[in-house]
Amino acid sequence: MAGGSFGPAGVAKERAQQYKGKLTSYVIIACTVAAVGGSIFGYDVGISGGVTSMDTFLEKFFPTVFVKKTQAHESNYCKYDSQGLAAFTSSLYLAGLVASLMASPVTRKFGRRTSIICGGLSFLTGATLNAAAMNLAMLLLGRIMLGVGIGFGNQAVPLYLSEIAPTHLRGGLNMMFQVATTFGIFIANMINFGTQKLNWGWRLSLGLAAVPALLMTVGGILLPETPNSLIEQGKKEKGREILEKLRGTKNVDAEFEDMIEASELSNVIKNPFRNILEKRYRPELVMAICMPMFQILTGINSILFYAPVLFQSMGFGGNASLYSSALTGAVLASSTFISIATVDKLGRRALLISGGIQMITCQVIVAIILGVKFGNHQELSKGFSILVVVMICLFVLAFGWSWGPLGWTVPSEIFPLEIRSAGQSITVAVNLLFTFIIAQAFLALLCAFKFGIFLFFAGWITIMTIFVYFFLPETKGVPIEEMVFIWKKHWFWKKLVPTKGEGEISNSVELDGNVTEP
């Protein structure tokens, strides 16, 4: 029976006040190199929307969509509705879902670096296949390999960042993954600008995905393994050596002791996927499912995937639509820095709730404008077109400081070591499952709901904002190996988390900002 004298999960007592160390150049370099893994995800999100609006690409692989696009009488909302086109975009995410579950035992047994390298190599293969695609089957095979790369990368990189970072800066450093993701989106949009007029431009756009994949692979080879993973593999001396380098001090006894205790419990548990279903891990499991699900149900991926398509549907010209989508990519990339600067000061809850309120407001305003001023066969006036773009940019801005980075950060920091790889795999799998569902369904939903698509997503954002207010405790300043204690102090989750056999819990550490009542 897992647990023993260590209790239900995690370590026996809180030692956060005894943690020593500073932000070292070693940490900065390691986190920067690792975060490049996020750029492969972002690059694909950004490049797909632009490529699927290029006439040369549609004419070669999706001729029926190309014909519908050129028919003036086709409904503005329905001209791109094609399950084949949606399958091109979404097949990657279904493959990533399966790969993320496969990555869990690899990450746990062989370390975070191994999964990062596997992800880079798979993405490199997929980029090569897509650039050289001669038919739809070859194109889809390339997408599947890209999905495998994203599954491994998204599973391992956030974990790596959370384990490398010092406790008091974990939120900001973990968000470097989102920074890389958003810059990947922005760079992809810029590349689409340069390639849209070329007959073979779509090949160049898809093939350049090899660049971040190569950086990720080389980075994975050069990175140090995390101390948590080394200790879990039984390499305690090496783990302490890396920890001392990361913290810039020999005085790492308290943090090292937490890692040892967590590792001993982790090694007892042979099937983390089965264990995570137990009642004692219910809070972590709920967050592993709800946080990534809600992140996608904001509607952000629909806007980023299909930004050129969406703006063309609203009556923007081809160039104008790409300019508008590039603008949203730039806003998303820059807004992440707001979160980095504030997340370890204001906390996770404040950013999620404020971002949710702003996103709801923007979605409702866009829905009203389109509902009143935009019909099936008419274009928006210049003034209202600008207002729609401004509202979408404000929506993206709010997402960029809230659910964008924190949808990855919060799940990656809450799992005890014994279920950490399984928990992160579930997080990635749920994220990619809902990404697949929305990507596959969005064009049909746009055709069916018309302007109501924005109200659909606004409804979900309302639900998730309420969820955060009542059920997500503050994790700011809590050591990753001591996260178990926040559930025991939360007004709701303490009813589910057992305390028997845990040992004495010290009250010496004040969990700054931890909410015990809604």
Coordinates of C-alpha atoms in Angstrom, one line a residue:
M1 CA 0.0 0.0 0.0
A2 CA 1.5 3.3 -1.1
G3 CA 2.0 5.9 1.5
G4 CA 3.4 4.2 4.6
S5 CA 4.5 6.7 7.2
F6 CA 4.3 9.5 4.6
G7 CA 0.5 9.6 4.7
P8 CA -1.9 10.1 1.8
A9 CA 0.4 11.8 -0.6
G10 CA 3.5 13.9 -0.8
V11 CA 5.9 14.7 2.0
A12 CA 5.5 14.5 5.8
K13 CA 5.9 18.1 6.9
E14 CA 6.3 21.6 5.5
R15 CA 9.9 22.9 5.2
A16 CA 9.3 25.8 2.8
Q17 CA 10.9 28.4 5.2
Q18 CA 14.1 26.4 5.3
Y19 CA 14.5 26.4 1.5
K20 CA 17.7 28.3 0.4
G21 CA 19.0 29.5 -2.9
K22 CA 18.7 32.2 -5.5
L23 CA 17.9 32.6 -9.2
T24 CA 21.1 31.4 -10.9
S25 CA 22.2 31.7 -14.5
Y26 CA 22.1 27.9 -14.6
V27 CA 18.4 27.9 -14.0
I28 CA 17.7 30.7 -16.5
I29 CA 19.7 28.9 -19.2
A30 CA 18.0 25.5 -18.5
C31 CA 14.5 27.0 -18.4
T32 CA 15.1 29.0 -21.6
V33 CA 16.3 26.0 -23.6
A34 CA 13.6 23.7 -22.3
A35 CA 10.8 26.3 -23.0
V36 CA 11.7 26.2 -26.7
G37 CA 9.7 23.0 -26.6
G38 CA 6.6 25.2 -26.4
S39 CA 7.4 26.8 -29.7
I40 CA 6.6 23.7 -31.7
F41 CA 3.1 23.7 -30.3
G42 CA 2.7 27.4 -31.0
Y43 CA 4.2 27.3 -34.5
D44 CA 1.8 24.6 -35.6
V45 CA -1.2 26.5 -34.2
G46 CA -0.2 29.6 -36.0
I47 CA 0.9 28.0 -39.3
S48 CA -2.2 25.8 -39.7
G49 CA -4.7 28.6 -39.9
G50 CA -2.7 30.5 -42.5
V51 CA -1.9 27.5 -44.7
T52 CA -5.6 26.4 -44.7
S53 CA -6.5 29.8 -46.2
M54 CA -4.0 29.6 -49.0
D55 CA -5.6 29.0 -52.4
T56 CA -2.7 26.9 -53.7
F57 CA -2.9 24.5 -50.7
L58 CA -6.7 24.2 -50.9
E59 CA -6.6 23.6 -54.6
K60 CA -4.1 20.8 -54.3
F61 CA -5.5 18.9 -51.2
F62 CA -9.1 20.2 -50.7
P63 CA -10.4 21.2 -54.1
T64 CA -14.1 21.2 -53.0
V65 CA -13.3 23.7 -50.3
F66 CA -11.5 25.9 -52.8
V67 CA -14.6 25.8 -55.1
K68 CA -16.9 26.7 -52.2
K69 CA -14.5 29.6 -51.2
T70 CA -14.8 31.1 -54.6
Q71 CA -18.6 31.0 -54.8
A72 CA -19.9 34.4 -54.0
H73 CA -23.4 33.1 -53.0
E74 CA -22.0 30.8 -50.3
S75 CA -22.9 31.9 -46.7
N76 CA -20.2 34.0 -45.0
Y77 CA -20.2 31.6 -42.1
C78 CA -20.2 28.4 -44.1
K79 CA -17.8 28.8 -47.0
Y80 CA -15.0 26.9 -45.2
D81 CA -17.1 24.1 -43.7
S82 CA -15.3 20.9 -44.6
Q83 CA -14.7 17.9 -42.4
G84 CA -11.6 17.0 -44.5
L85 CA -10.1 20.4 -43.9
A86 CA -10.9 20.1 -40.2
A87 CA -9.4 16.6 -40.1
F88 CA -6.1 18.1 -41.5
T89 CA -6.0 20.5 -38.6
S90 CA -7.3 18.2 -35.8
S91 CA -5.6 14.9 -36.7
L92 CA -2.4 16.2 -35.0
Y93 CA -4.2 16.6 -31.7
L94 CA -5.7 13.2 -31.6
A95 CA -2.2 11.7 -32.2
G96 CA -0.8 14.0 -29.5
L97 CA -3.4 12.7 -27.1
V98 CA -2.3 9.1 -27.5
A99 CA 1.4 10.1 -27.5
S100 CA 1.0 12.1 -24.2
L101 CA -0.2 8.9 -22.5
M102 CA 2.6 6.9 -23.9
A103 CA 5.1 9.6 -22.7
S104 CA 4.1 9.2 -19.1
P105 CA 6.1 6.0 -18.4
V106 CA 9.0 7.3 -20.5
T107 CA 9.1 10.5 -18.5
R108 CA 8.9 8.7 -15.2
K109 CA 11.4 5.9 -15.9
F110 CA 14.0 7.6 -18.2
G111 CA 13.6 11.2 -17.2
R112 CA 12.2 14.5 -18.5
R113 CA 15.0 15.0 -21.0
T114 CA 14.4 11.8 -22.8
S115 CA 10.7 12.7 -23.5
I116 CA 11.8 16.2 -24.7
I117 CA 14.3 14.6 -27.2
C118 CA 11.7 12.1 -28.4
G119 CA 9.2 14.9 -29.0
G120 CA 11.8 17.0 -30.9
L121 CA 12.7 14.0 -33.2
S122 CA 9.0 13.2 -33.9
F123 CA 8.2 16.8 -34.7
L124 CA 11.2 17.0 -37.0
T125 CA 10.0 13.9 -38.9
G126 CA 6.5 15.3 -39.2
A127 CA 7.7 18.7 -40.5
T128 CA 9.7 16.9 -43.2
L129 CA 6.8 14.8 -44.3
N130 CA 4.4 17.8 -44.5
A131 CA 6.9 19.9 -46.5
A132 CA 7.3 17.1 -49.1
A133 CA 3.6 15.9 -49.1
M134 CA 2.4 14.8 -52.5
N135 CA -1.0 13.6 -51.4
L136 CA -3.5 13.9 -48.6
A137 CA -2.3 10.6 -47.0
M138 CA 1.3 11.8 -46.7
L139 CA 0.0 15.2 -45.4
L140 CA -2.0 13.5 -42.6
L141 CA 0.9 11.1 -41.7
G142 CA 3.1 14.2 -41.2
R143 CA 0.4 15.7 -39.0
I144 CA 0.3 12.6 -36.9
M145 CA 4.1 12.6 -36.4
L146 CA 3.8 16.3 -35.4
G147 CA 1.1 15.2 -32.9
V148 CA 3.4 12.6 -31.4
G149 CA 6.1 15.3 -31.0
I150 CA 3.6 17.7 -29.3
G151 CA 2.3 14.9 -27.0
F152 CA 5.8 14.2 -25.7
G153 CA 6.9 17.8 -25.5
N154 CA 3.8 19.1 -23.8
Q155 CA 4.0 16.3 -21.3
A156 CA 7.6 16.8 -20.3
V157 CA 8.5 20.5 -20.7
P158 CA 6.0 22.0 -18.2
L159 CA 7.1 19.3 -15.6
Y160 CA 10.8 20.1 -16.3
L161 CA 10.3 23.8 -15.8
S162 CA 8.3 23.3 -12.6
E163 CA 10.9 21.0 -11.1
I164 CA 13.9 23.2 -12.1
A165 CA 12.5 26.5 -10.9
P166 CA 13.0 27.9 -7.4
T167 CA 9.7 27.9 -5.4
H168 CA 9.3 31.7 -5.2
L169 CA 9.8 32.1 -9.0
R170 CA 8.2 28.9 -10.3
G171 CA 5.1 30.6 -11.8
G172 CA 7.1 33.1 -13.9
L173 CA 9.7 30.6 -15.0
N174 CA 7.1 27.9 -15.9
M175 CA 5.4 30.5 -18.1
M176 CA 8.4 30.6 -20.4
F177 CA 6.7 27.6 -22.0
Q178 CA 3.7 29.8 -22.9
V179 CA 6.1 32.6 -24.0
A180 CA 7.7 30.1 -26.5
T181 CA 4.2 28.9 -27.5
T182 CA 3.0 32.5 -28.2
F183 CA 6.1 33.5 -30.1
G184 CA 5.8 30.3 -32.1
I185 CA 2.3 31.5 -33.1
F186 CA 3.5 35.0 -34.0
I187 CA 6.5 33.8 -36.0
A188 CA 4.2 31.4 -37.9
N189 CA 1.9 34.3 -38.8
M190 CA 4.9 36.3 -40.0
I191 CA 6.0 33.4 -42.2
N192 CA 2.5 33.0 -43.6
F193 CA 2.8 36.7 -44.7
G194 CA 5.9 36.0 -46.6
T195 CA 4.7 32.7 -48.3
Q196 CA 1.1 33.4 -49.1
K197 CA 1.8 34.6 -52.6
L198 CA 4.1 31.8 -53.5
N199 CA 2.8 28.7 -55.3
W200 CA 4.9 26.5 -53.0
G201 CA 4.5 28.8 -50.0
W202 CA 2.5 26.3 -48.0
R203 CA 5.4 23.8 -48.3
L204 CA 7.8 26.4 -46.9
S205 CA 5.4 27.3 -44.1
L206 CA 4.9 23.7 -43.0
G207 CA 8.6 22.7 -43.5
L208 CA 10.0 25.5 -41.3
A209 CA 8.5 23.7 -38.3
A210 CA 11.7 21.7 -38.5
V211 CA 13.6 24.7 -37.0
P212 CA 12.0 24.7 -33.5
A213 CA 11.9 20.9 -33.6
L214 CA 15.7 20.9 -34.1
L215 CA 16.2 23.4 -31.3
M216 CA 14.1 21.3 -29.0
T217 CA 16.0 18.1 -29.8
V218 CA 19.5 19.7 -29.4
G219 CA 18.3 21.5 -26.2
G220 CA 17.1 18.2 -24.8
I221 CA 20.5 16.6 -25.3
L222 CA 22.3 19.5 -23.6
L223 CA 20.0 20.1 -20.7
P224 CA 20.7 18.7 -17.2
E225 CA 18.1 16.3 -15.8
T226 CA 15.9 17.6 -13.0
P227 CA 17.0 16.7 -9.4
N228 CA 13.5 15.3 -8.8
S229 CA 13.8 12.9 -11.7
L230 CA 17.4 11.8 -10.8
I231 CA 16.4 11.1 -7.2
E232 CA 13.4 9.2 -8.4
Q233 CA 15.7 7.0 -10.6
G234 CA 17.9 6.4 -7.5
K235 CA 20.7 8.8 -8.5
K236 CA 20.7 10.8 -5.2
E237 CA 24.2 12.1 -5.3
K238 CA 23.8 13.3 -8.8
G239 CA 20.5 14.8 -7.9
R240 CA 21.9 16.8 -5.1
E241 CA 24.8 18.0 -7.2
I242 CA 22.4 19.4 -9.9
L243 CA 20.2 20.9 -7.1
E244 CA 23.2 22.7 -5.6
K245 CA 24.1 24.1 -9.1
L246 CA 20.5 25.2 -9.7
R247 CA 20.2 27.0 -6.3
G248 CA 23.7 28.4 -6.2
T249 CA 24.3 27.1 -2.7
K250 CA 25.4 23.9 -0.8
N251 CA 22.7 24.5 1.8
V252 CA 19.9 22.6 0.0
D253 CA 19.1 20.1 2.8
A254 CA 15.4 21.0 3.3
E255 CA 14.5 20.9 -0.4
F256 CA 16.6 17.8 -0.9
E257 CA 14.9 16.1 2.0
D258 CA 11.5 16.8 0.5
M259 CA 12.6 15.3 -2.8
I260 CA 13.9 12.2 -1.0
E261 CA 10.6 11.6 0.8
A262 CA 8.6 12.2 -2.3
S263 CA 10.9 9.8 -4.2
E264 CA 10.5 7.1 -1.6
L265 CA 6.7 7.3 -1.9
S266 CA 6.9 7.5 -5.7
N267 CA 8.9 4.3 -6.0
V268 CA 6.4 2.4 -3.9
I269 CA 3.6 3.2 -6.4
K270 CA 3.9 1.0 -9.5
N271 CA 0.8 2.1 -11.4
P272 CA 0.4 5.9 -11.1
F273 CA -2.5 6.0 -13.5
R274 CA -4.5 3.6 -11.3
N275 CA -3.4 5.4 -8.1
I276 CA -4.5 8.9 -9.4
L277 CA -8.0 7.6 -9.4
E278 CA -8.0 7.0 -5.7
K279 CA -10.0 9.4 -3.5
R280 CA -6.9 11.0 -1.9
Y281 CA -5.8 12.3 -5.3
R282 CA -9.3 13.6 -6.2
P283 CA -8.4 17.3 -6.1
E284 CA -5.4 16.8 -8.4
L285 CA -7.4 14.6 -10.8
V286 CA -10.2 17.2 -11.0
M287 CA -7.7 20.0 -11.8
A288 CA -5.9 17.8 -14.3
I289 CA -9.1 17.4 -16.2
C290 CA -10.8 20.8 -15.7
M291 CA -7.9 23.2 -16.2
P292 CA -6.9 22.0 -19.7
M293 CA -10.5 21.5 -20.7
F294 CA -11.5 25.0 -19.7
Q295 CA -8.4 26.5 -21.4
I296 CA -9.6 25.2 -24.7
L297 CA -13.3 26.0 -24.1
T298 CA -12.3 29.7 -23.9
G299 CA -12.4 29.5 -27.7
I300 CA -8.9 30.7 -28.1
N301 CA -7.7 27.9 -30.3
S302 CA -10.6 28.5 -32.7
I303 CA -9.5 32.1 -33.1
L304 CA -5.9 31.2 -33.5
F305 CA -6.4 28.2 -35.8
Y306 CA -8.9 29.9 -38.0
A307 CA -8.0 33.6 -37.6
P308 CA -7.4 34.1 -41.3
V309 CA -10.5 32.0 -42.1
L310 CA -12.6 33.8 -39.5
F311 CA -11.6 37.3 -40.7
Q312 CA -12.2 36.3 -44.3
S313 CA -15.6 35.0 -43.3
M314 CA -16.3 38.4 -41.8
G315 CA -15.6 40.1 -45.1
F316 CA -11.9 41.0 -44.7
G317 CA -9.8 40.6 -47.8
G318 CA -7.1 37.9 -48.0
N319 CA -4.3 40.2 -47.0
A320 CA -6.3 42.0 -44.4
S321 CA -7.3 38.8 -42.7
L322 CA -3.7 37.7 -42.4
Y323 CA -2.7 41.1 -41.1
S324 CA -5.5 40.8 -38.5
S325 CA -4.4 37.3 -37.4
A326 CA -0.8 38.4 -37.2
L327 CA -1.9 41.2 -34.9
T328 CA -3.7 38.8 -32.6
G329 CA -0.5 36.6 -32.5
A330 CA 1.6 39.7 -31.5
V331 CA -0.9 40.6 -28.8
L332 CA -0.8 37.0 -27.4
A333 CA 3.0 36.9 -27.4
S334 CA 3.3 40.2 -25.6
S335 CA 0.5 39.6 -23.1
T336 CA 2.3 36.6 -21.6
F337 CA 4.9 38.9 -20.1
I338 CA 2.1 40.6 -18.0
S339 CA 1.5 37.2 -16.4
I340 CA 5.2 36.5 -15.9
A341 CA 5.6 39.8 -14.1
T342 CA 2.6 39.4 -11.8
V343 CA 1.9 35.7 -11.3
D344 CA 4.2 35.3 -8.3
K345 CA 3.0 38.6 -6.8
L346 CA -0.7 38.6 -7.4
G347 CA -1.2 34.8 -7.5
R348 CA -2.9 32.4 -9.9
R349 CA -6.5 33.0 -8.8
A350 CA -6.5 36.8 -9.4
L351 CA -5.2 36.4 -12.9
L352 CA -7.6 33.6 -13.9
I353 CA -10.6 35.5 -12.5
S354 CA -9.8 38.9 -14.0
G355 CA -8.9 37.4 -17.3
G356 CA -12.1 35.4 -17.4
I357 CA -14.2 38.5 -16.8
Q358 CA -12.5 40.4 -19.6
M359 CA -12.8 37.5 -22.0
I360 CA -16.6 37.2 -21.4
T361 CA -17.1 40.9 -22.0
C362 CA -15.2 40.8 -25.3
Q363 CA -17.0 37.7 -26.6
V364 CA -20.4 39.1 -25.9
I365 CA -19.6 42.4 -27.6
V366 CA -18.3 40.6 -30.7
A367 CA -21.5 38.5 -30.8
I368 CA -23.7 41.5 -30.6
I369 CA -21.8 43.3 -33.4
L370 CA -22.0 40.3 -35.7
G371 CA -25.6 39.6 -34.8
V372 CA -26.8 43.1 -35.5
K373 CA -24.5 44.2 -38.3
F374 CA -23.3 41.1 -40.2
G375 CA -25.5 38.8 -42.2
N376 CA -24.9 35.8 -44.5
H377 CA -24.0 37.8 -47.6
Q378 CA -22.8 41.2 -46.4
E379 CA -19.6 42.7 -45.2
L380 CA -19.0 44.6 -42.0
S381 CA -18.4 48.3 -42.3
K382 CA -14.9 49.5 -41.8
G383 CA -15.7 51.0 -38.4
F384 CA -17.3 47.8 -37.1
S385 CA -14.6 45.6 -38.6
I386 CA -12.0 47.6 -36.6
L387 CA -14.1 47.2 -33.5
V388 CA -14.3 43.5 -33.9
V389 CA -10.5 43.2 -34.3
V390 CA -10.0 45.4 -31.2
M391 CA -12.4 43.2 -29.2
I392 CA -10.7 40.0 -30.4
C393 CA -7.3 41.5 -29.5
L394 CA -8.6 42.4 -26.0
F395 CA -9.9 38.8 -25.7
V396 CA -6.5 37.4 -26.7
L397 CA -4.8 39.8 -24.3
A398 CA -6.8 38.6 -21.4
F399 CA -6.2 35.0 -22.4
G400 CA -2.5 35.7 -22.6
W401 CA -2.2 36.7 -19.0
S402 CA -4.6 34.2 -17.6
W403 CA -5.8 30.9 -19.0
G404 CA -3.1 30.7 -21.6
P405 CA -0.1 30.3 -19.3
L406 CA -1.9 29.2 -16.2
G407 CA -3.8 26.4 -17.9
W408 CA -0.3 24.7 -18.1
T409 CA 1.3 26.2 -15.0
V410 CA -1.2 25.2 -12.4
P411 CA -1.5 21.5 -13.4
S412 CA 2.2 21.1 -13.7
E413 CA 2.9 22.3 -10.2
I414 CA 0.2 20.5 -8.1
F415 CA 1.0 16.8 -8.5
P416 CA 3.0 14.9 -5.9
L417 CA 5.9 13.1 -7.4
E418 CA 4.3 9.7 -7.2
I419 CA 1.6 10.6 -9.7
R420 CA 3.3 13.6 -11.4
S421 CA 4.0 12.0 -14.8
A422 CA 0.6 10.4 -14.9
G423 CA -1.1 13.6 -13.9
Q424 CA 0.7 15.7 -16.5
S425 CA -0.1 13.1 -19.2
I426 CA -3.8 13.4 -18.3
T427 CA -3.5 17.2 -18.4
V428 CA -2.0 17.1 -21.9
A429 CA -4.4 14.3 -23.1
V430 CA -7.4 16.3 -22.0
N431 CA -6.0 19.5 -23.6
L432 CA -5.4 17.8 -26.9
L433 CA -8.8 15.9 -26.8
F434 CA -10.7 19.2 -26.5
T435 CA -8.4 20.8 -29.0
F436 CA -9.3 18.0 -31.4
I437 CA -13.0 18.3 -30.7
I438 CA -13.1 22.1 -31.1
A439 CA -10.8 22.0 -34.1
Q440 CA -12.9 19.3 -35.8
A441 CA -16.3 21.0 -34.9
F442 CA -15.5 24.7 -35.1
L443 CA -16.1 25.2 -38.8
A444 CA -19.4 23.3 -38.5
L445 CA -20.3 25.3 -35.3
L446 CA -19.5 28.6 -37.1
C447 CA -21.8 27.6 -39.9
A448 CA -24.6 26.5 -37.5
F449 CA -24.3 29.0 -34.7
K450 CA -23.1 32.0 -36.8
F451 CA -22.4 34.9 -34.4
G452 CA -23.7 32.7 -31.5
I453 CA -20.4 30.8 -31.5
F454 CA -19.0 33.7 -29.4
L455 CA -21.8 33.4 -26.9
F456 CA -21.2 29.7 -26.7
F457 CA -17.6 30.2 -25.6
A458 CA -18.6 33.1 -23.3
G459 CA -20.9 30.7 -21.5
W460 CA -18.0 28.3 -20.9
I461 CA -15.8 31.1 -19.6
T462 CA -18.4 32.1 -17.1
I463 CA -18.5 28.5 -15.8
M464 CA -14.7 28.3 -15.5
T465 CA -14.4 31.6 -13.7
I466 CA -16.9 30.5 -11.1
F467 CA -15.0 27.2 -10.8
V468 CA -11.7 29.0 -10.1
Y469 CA -13.4 31.2 -7.5
F470 CA -14.8 28.3 -5.5
F471 CA -12.5 25.3 -6.1
L472 CA -8.9 26.4 -7.0
P473 CA -6.8 27.2 -4.0
E474 CA -3.9 29.6 -4.4
T475 CA -0.6 27.8 -5.2
K476 CA 1.7 30.9 -5.1
G477 CA 4.8 30.4 -3.0
V478 CA 4.0 26.7 -2.2
P479 CA 6.9 24.3 -2.8
I480 CA 6.0 21.7 -5.4
E481 CA 6.7 18.8 -3.1
E482 CA 4.5 20.3 -0.4
M483 CA 1.5 21.1 -2.5
V484 CA -0.5 18.4 -0.8
F485 CA -1.0 20.7 2.2
I486 CA -3.1 23.3 0.2
W487 CA -5.8 20.7 -0.3
K488 CA -6.0 20.0 3.4
K489 CA -6.6 23.7 4.1
H490 CA -9.2 24.3 1.4
W491 CA -12.8 24.7 2.4
F492 CA -14.1 22.0 0.0
W493 CA -11.2 19.7 -0.8
K494 CA -10.3 19.0 2.9
K495 CA -13.5 17.0 3.0
L496 CA -12.1 14.5 0.5
V497 CA -8.4 14.4 1.4
P498 CA -7.7 11.9 4.2
T499 CA -5.4 13.0 7.1
K500 CA -5.0 9.8 9.1
G501 CA -1.5 8.4 9.3
E502 CA 0.0 11.5 7.9
G503 CA 2.1 12.6 10.8
E504 CA 2.1 15.9 12.4
I505 CA 1.6 18.9 10.1
S506 CA 3.6 21.9 10.9
N507 CA 1.9 25.3 10.9
S508 CA 5.1 27.2 10.6
V509 CA 4.6 28.0 6.9
E510 CA 2.0 30.6 5.9
L511 CA 0.6 29.8 2.5
D512 CA 0.4 33.4 1.2
G513 CA -2.9 34.0 -0.5
N514 CA -4.3 30.6 0.2
V515 CA -8.1 30.8 0.3
T516 CA -9.8 28.6 2.8
E517 CA -13.3 29.9 2.2
P518 CA -14.8 31.2 -1.1

